[in-house]
Amino acid sequence: MNAARSALQDKTSVISLGASGVDRGVESSGAPLVRLQWQPVGDGSPEVAWSLAQLVGDAGDADCLGSRIDRANAEVLERILTAQPVWVDVAAHASEVWPDMGRTLLHAGPPIAWNDMCGPMKGAVVGAVLYEKWAATQQEAEQLVAAGGIRFAPCHEFGAVGPMTGIISPSMPLFVVLNQTTGNRAYAPMMESGGAKTLRFGAFAPEVIEGLKLIENVLAPCLKAAVAGIDGGLPLKPLMSQSLHMGDDVHNRNTAATLLLYRAVTESLLKSSISRDLVHETLRTIGADDMFFLSLSMAACKATMDAAHGVPFSSIVTAMARNGVNVGIRVSGLNGQWFVGPADIPVGLFLPGFSEADANPDIGDSAITETAGLGAFAMAAAPAMVQFVGGTPQDALRYSREMAHVTIGRNPGFTLPMLDFIGAPVGIDIRKVVDESMRPVINTATAHKEPGMGIIGAGVVQAPMKCFVDAVGALATVAGR
Amino acid sequence: MAIQSSIKANLYKDSVSLMRISQVTVARTGVQRVTLLMGTRSNKEFLQQAGLMSPALESAKPGDIMIVVADDAPEKLAAAEREIHSLIAGEKPKGGSNEAAAEAPPRSISGGVAIADHADLALISVPGPYAAAEALKALRRGLNVLLFSDNVPIEQEVAIKRVAAQKGLLVMGPDCGTAIINGVPLGFANVVRRGAIGLVGASGTGLQEVMCQIHRHGQGISQAIGTGSHDVSSEVGGITMLHGLELLAADAQTKVVAVVSKPPAPDVQKRVIERARAIGKPVVICFLGGELAASAGNVHRTSSLEETARQAVALAGARQPGGDEQSIEALATRVCASLAPSQRYLRGLYSGGTFCSEAQTIWRAAGIRARSNAPLAGADRLVDVAESHGHTAIDLGSDEFTVGRPHPMIDYGVRIERLLKEADDPTVACIVLDVVLGYGSHPNPAEILAPAIRRAKAAARAQGRELPVICFVCGTDSDPQPYEIQKAMLADAGAEIVGSSTGAARSAQAIASRMAADDNATARRAMQGGER
């Protein structure tokens, strides 16, 4: 017999789980007692429960599978915390970044075929085809796609992230964010202004295409010049950190972050040789859209989480993304694999005239922010956000507290004033999600389920348990070999 | 009867909570039958057997509650369902959107460890298919484990016990109903004095009976380590029993060790005795129903729970308690005088499995062949557990009686039904009942058992015979249900109160032997042409 202290000593302190009453003697004896509000793990399958138990770390056994996972996760956390995402450039066109993309459209979420796409994503595909002038009308565009003329791939597999439908076509300009610590880059398309009708929500009316052209021809060159004028690029982490202290979650609320960005680019643009009209147009566009910063937030998070991907044995989620039908996650130690489950409809507020019946299931790559410990995980910083779900400021605190149950660490770079400046919880561990039966919360906007209709609301949604349960099963198989 | 079924998804509740909700619903709405079960495969099979399964329930997952209500009046069903839902909802954490919810109780072992005061033991009573996984998580966190749950796959039991052995941690169970560790009662446990006698047992009620008797003899318990009944099988190899002996050997407070178990697998038995020989303290070993080997050196072999307690008390240096042979004989003589010739058979209606085994052991030694739903090795199994046959000892705590309802130590319903049924049988000479006190057991068993005993005796008397009911109470005066009061209430109902499980089985045996002898005498007289 080695190490451990004997079971028979002066004091017994009990954790009790299961049937009520079995621990009544413990209670009466006055011994310390903690009663769990136990639920069967994950989806209630005993097989998953047993697999999960094999993955639990053990401080007294460095060689057991769980301890190896814990070590890998410590490495992943280190990579997340030390990431230094910096906005360094604007790519004038996506085809510059991926020269051989041809007629490829990147989309949000896990892989999906045209026939399976939800309404808004189909609408955005049509819009992108029109924008690229691969077709002249909606019918032609749909025929082209149906005939297999377009290749589809997830943004995530290209180091990119797209909001909502997340469609990226070859002509679209992209923000370029460099993770200075590791040298990897991440990309995201710019936020379209234009209120409800935008490509990212599946609208493709002529004014939507005009908006995309404005981005391509005005915003992109201006912002490229602006960032070039900022020595060494714009470090995003300090900006995001400051925004949290100003009431943003840097996912669904980017009001402060957009203003901070505005401040940074204004000075740089005014120093540049760009015409006053173009500068004005650019600043007007940014200033008119509280969400403009979201693209940079997403790219910063993607640059961070890609650096954390591919650590053998790690059980940390490095991507959580939705295509409007399914939610998919990727896990650091399960390189490249997607684990998918059906997407739920967000719970929240709807714009006048719309209801849950109009809503598309959860969609977009923006949950990369939650994956990196922002958004709903940092909701304590953004009590204004809970109005979307009819909640109270206390709910905002609760979300941030609860998510600490499914994460492995806290980010001292992203602190939450209302929680005594403790770091936002970060590093979603599939083991904890399943063990606690607690699904990650995501702050999100809601798209209309029909193509072309646009945004209809915003709220809160949870990733499906199935993704995490399947990933636990895969990790038990892969890592156990 | 109209039956209505529905599912409450994604909400796990333990069976005790569900049964409580059923009971309250029946009480408040008067609906005839409410069945609430989690949507596991075995629960669905149970509903199938009971004729309560419906297509609406097929999709229920193990984390969903299956709700079945049945009544002749369909309008009652809706009221019952409403009541069920409100009772279920009423148990949600209060406060909804405020801090109370933020500080909800932890759901996982690691969450519990994070807030506990140096937790060192996990008491696990979740459904068997999930139990070993929780135990493994607890072991990884450095906790000892008491696994109350049953139906744990044996290969999982072996796996967790191997991890525990590596880490020097104790796994009691699976299917471990009782233990006392460092004075803390776990599971079904009686309140006993602390003292010099350490117990290890693969038998829950056996441990309870021995610890209660030791207490009543004025001595005390240092530790009581339950191993669960599968531990002594050759698959598991007695890992916990051997570890328990080791722990008690090293425990300064323990002066005498007693082991209570059904007979282990031969290789395990050999190892247990070897280990017992080596621990340098007196060890009393009772393998109930096994071959009685000779005592040697520090190892003393006993054949009944009563003898085990007496030996342990004597070895601990107290005066050996006296026997009660005389009172047993007196009881048999008194009782038999009132029996009719047709009354020949014994019926043991036990809630403790060990008591059922001990009775069979004692009866067999006296040449009485009894049937059981839990027969000793080589004995006859009851064909139909619902029908007694000849001499019968039934363990009403075994699975066939407990699926979907509480253990008979908590719910006396099944036992009372059976008692009344046996009372109708003119061949029954006496009925034996155990009454188990302590934490986890019924809060006041005598209150419901006494009227049932009165009814049973009255029913027999109405058919022209006396029905002796022999009771023993496994408990102490420190238990939540005071021992003396329980005994007095049962005696007042006409039960014959005996001091131990062993004494009860012996008394029954004495009665049966006399009735058989009388029977022979009658037969001889008939053959000799004497009066009938």
JSON list of N, CA and C in Angstrom, two decimals, chain A residues 18 43 66 82 98 114 159 170 181 211 214 222 233 249 266 285 299 308 320 328 349 352 399 421 453:
[
{"chain": "A", "resi": 18, "resn": "GLY", "atom": "N", "xyz": [-26.59, 11.04, -4.78]},
{"chain": "A", "resi": 18, "resn": "GLY", "atom": "CA", "xyz": [-27.57, 10.00, -5.07]},
{"chain": "A", "resi": 18, "resn": "GLY", "atom": "C", "xyz": [-28.78, 10.12, -4.18]},
{"chain": "A", "resi": 43, "resn": "ASP", "atom": "N", "xyz": [-25.40, 12.94, -21.65]},
{"chain": "A", "resi": 43, "resn": "ASP", "atom": "CA", "xyz": [-26.70, 12.58, -22.19]},
{"chain": "A", "resi": 43, "resn": "ASP", "atom": "C", "xyz": [-27.34, 11.44, -21.41]},
{"chain": "A", "resi": 66, "resn": "GLY", "atom": "N", "xyz": [-5.94, 10.69, -17.42]},
{"chain": "A", "resi": 66, "resn": "GLY", "atom": "CA", "xyz": [-6.47, 11.99, -17.01]},
{"chain": "A", "resi": 66, "resn": "GLY", "atom": "C", "xyz": [-5.36, 12.98, -16.66]},
{"chain": "A", "resi": 82, "resn": "THR", "atom": "N", "xyz": [-1.02, 33.43, -23.18]},
{"chain": "A", "resi": 82, "resn": "THR", "atom": "CA", "xyz": [0.13, 34.19, -23.68]},
{"chain": "A", "resi": 82, "resn": "THR", "atom": "C", "xyz": [-0.06, 34.69, -25.10]},
{"chain": "A", "resi": 98, "resn": "TRP", "atom": "N", "xyz": [-5.66, 33.25, -49.89]},
{"chain": "A", "resi": 98, "resn": "TRP", "atom": "CA", "xyz": [-5.71, 31.87, -50.38]},
{"chain": "A", "resi": 98, "resn": "TRP", "atom": "C", "xyz": [-5.77, 31.91, -51.91]},
{"chain": "A", "resi": 114, "resn": "TRP", "atom": "N", "xyz": [-24.76, 22.32, -49.68]},
{"chain": "A", "resi": 114, "resn": "TRP", "atom": "CA", "xyz": [-25.77, 23.30, -50.12]},
{"chain": "A", "resi": 114, "resn": "TRP", "atom": "C", "xyz": [-27.18, 22.86, -49.77]},
{"chain": "A", "resi": 159, "resn": "GLY", "atom": "N", "xyz": [-8.38, 29.04, -41.09]},
{"chain": "A", "resi": 159, "resn": "GLY", "atom": "CA", "xyz": [-7.86, 30.05, -40.17]},
{"chain": "A", "resi": 159, "resn": "GLY", "atom": "C", "xyz": [-8.72, 31.29, -40.13]},
{"chain": "A", "resi": 170, "resn": "PRO", "atom": "N", "xyz": [-14.07, 35.16, -52.65]},
{"chain": "A", "resi": 170, "resn": "PRO", "atom": "CA", "xyz": [-12.71, 35.56, -53.00]},
{"chain": "A", "resi": 170, "resn": "PRO", "atom": "C", "xyz": [-12.47, 37.06, -53.04]},
{"chain": "A", "resi": 181, "resn": "THR", "atom": "N", "xyz": [2.80, 35.88, -30.51]},
{"chain": "A", "resi": 181, "resn": "THR", "atom": "CA", "xyz": [3.50, 34.89, -29.70]},
{"chain": "A", "resi": 181, "resn": "THR", "atom": "C", "xyz": [3.90, 33.68, -30.54]},
{"chain": "A", "resi": 211, "resn": "GLY", "atom": "N", "xyz": [-23.40, 47.47, -50.44]},
{"chain": "A", "resi": 211, "resn": "GLY", "atom": "CA", "xyz": [-22.70, 47.59, -49.15]},
{"chain": "A", "resi": 211, "resn": "GLY", "atom": "C", "xyz": [-21.38, 46.84, -49.17]},
{"chain": "A", "resi": 214, "resn": "LEU", "atom": "N", "xyz": [-18.92, 48.74, -51.11]},
{"chain": "A", "resi": 214, "resn": "LEU", "atom": "CA", "xyz": [-18.39, 49.87, -50.33]},
{"chain": "A", "resi": 214, "resn": "LEU", "atom": "C", "xyz": [-17.24, 49.39, -49.43]},
{"chain": "A", "resi": 222, "resn": "CYS", "atom": "N", "xyz": [-8.91, 52.05, -46.94]},
{"chain": "A", "resi": 222, "resn": "CYS", "atom": "CA", "xyz": [-8.70, 53.03, -45.87]},
{"chain": "A", "resi": 222, "resn": "CYS", "atom": "C", "xyz": [-8.13, 52.37, -44.62]},
{"chain": "A", "resi": 233, "resn": "GLY", "atom": "N", "xyz": [1.22, 47.67, -35.71]},
{"chain": "A", "resi": 233, "resn": "GLY", "atom": "CA", "xyz": [-0.15, 47.19, -35.71]},
{"chain": "A", "resi": 233, "resn": "GLY", "atom": "C", "xyz": [-0.86, 47.55, -34.41]},
{"chain": "A", "resi": 249, "resn": "ASP", "atom": "N", "xyz": [-19.19, 42.75, -23.77]},
{"chain": "A", "resi": 249, "resn": "ASP", "atom": "CA", "xyz": [-18.76, 41.36, -23.63]},
{"chain": "A", "resi": 249, "resn": "ASP", "atom": "C", "xyz": [-17.86, 40.99, -24.80]},
{"chain": "A", "resi": 266, "resn": "THR", "atom": "N", "xyz": [-8.85, 56.84, -36.34]},
{"chain": "A", "resi": 266, "resn": "THR", "atom": "CA", "xyz": [-9.06, 58.24, -36.74]},
{"chain": "A", "resi": 266, "resn": "THR", "atom": "C", "xyz": [-7.73, 58.96, -36.86]},
{"chain": "A", "resi": 285, "resn": "THR", "atom": "N", "xyz": [-19.00, 55.00, -41.45]},
{"chain": "A", "resi": 285, "resn": "THR", "atom": "CA", "xyz": [-19.44, 53.59, -41.43]},
{"chain": "A", "resi": 285, "resn": "THR", "atom": "C", "xyz": [-19.12, 52.94, -40.09]},
{"chain": "A", "resi": 299, "resn": "ALA", "atom": "N", "xyz": [-11.47, 37.63, -34.93]},
{"chain": "A", "resi": 299, "resn": "ALA", "atom": "CA", "xyz": [-10.18, 37.24, -35.49]},
{"chain": "A", "resi": 299, "resn": "ALA", "atom": "C", "xyz": [-9.13, 37.11, -34.39]},
{"chain": "A", "resi": 308, "resn": "ALA", "atom": "N", "xyz": [-3.82, 27.30, -29.79]},
{"chain": "A", "resi": 308, "resn": "ALA", "atom": "CA", "xyz": [-4.06, 26.32, -28.73]},
{"chain": "A", "resi": 308, "resn": "ALA", "atom": "C", "xyz": [-4.50, 24.97, -29.30]},
{"chain": "A", "resi": 320, "resn": "MET", "atom": "N", "xyz": [-15.92, 26.62, -31.47]},
{"chain": "A", "resi": 320, "resn": "MET", "atom": "CA", "xyz": [-17.32, 26.29, -31.25]},
{"chain": "A", "resi": 320, "resn": "MET", "atom": "C", "xyz": [-18.03, 27.14, -32.29]},
{"chain": "A", "resi": 328, "resn": "GLY", "atom": "N", "xyz": [-20.92, 22.84, -34.18]},
{"chain": "A", "resi": 328, "resn": "GLY", "atom": "CA", "xyz": [-19.77, 21.94, -34.20]},
{"chain": "A", "resi": 328, "resn": "GLY", "atom": "C", "xyz": [-18.71, 22.46, -33.25]},
{"chain": "A", "resi": 349, "resn": "LEU", "atom": "N", "xyz": [-34.77, 38.47, -27.25]},
{"chain": "A", "resi": 349, "resn": "LEU", "atom": "CA", "xyz": [-35.70, 39.49, -27.73]},
{"chain": "A", "resi": 349, "resn": "LEU", "atom": "C", "xyz": [-35.77, 39.47, -29.25]},
{"chain": "A", "resi": 352, "resn": "PRO", "atom": "N", "xyz": [-39.50, 44.23, -33.49]},
{"chain": "A", "resi": 352, "resn": "PRO", "atom": "CA", "xyz": [-40.96, 44.31, -33.62]},
{"chain": "A", "resi": 352, "resn": "PRO", "atom": "C", "xyz": [-41.44, 43.54, -34.85]},
{"chain": "A", "resi": 399, "resn": "TYR", "atom": "N", "xyz": [-24.01, 33.90, -15.24]},
{"chain": "A", "resi": 399, "resn": "TYR", "atom": "CA", "xyz": [-23.44, 33.24, -16.42]},
{"chain": "A", "resi": 399, "resn": "TYR", "atom": "C", "xyz": [-21.92, 33.12, -16.28]},
{"chain": "A", "resi": 421, "resn": "PHE", "atom": "N", "xyz": [-12.91, 41.80, -10.08]},
{"chain": "A", "resi": 421, "resn": "PHE", "atom": "CA", "xyz": [-11.80, 41.81, -11.05]},
{"chain": "A", "resi": 421, "resn": "PHE", "atom": "C", "xyz": [-11.13, 40.46, -11.22]},
{"chain": "A", "resi": 453, "resn": "MET", "atom": "N", "xyz": [-34.00, 37.86, -45.37]},
{"chain": "A", "resi": 453, "resn": "MET", "atom": "CA", "xyz": [-34.79, 38.63, -44.41]},
{"chain": "A", "resi": 453, "resn": "MET", "atom": "C", "xyz": [-33.93, 39.36, -43.37]}
]
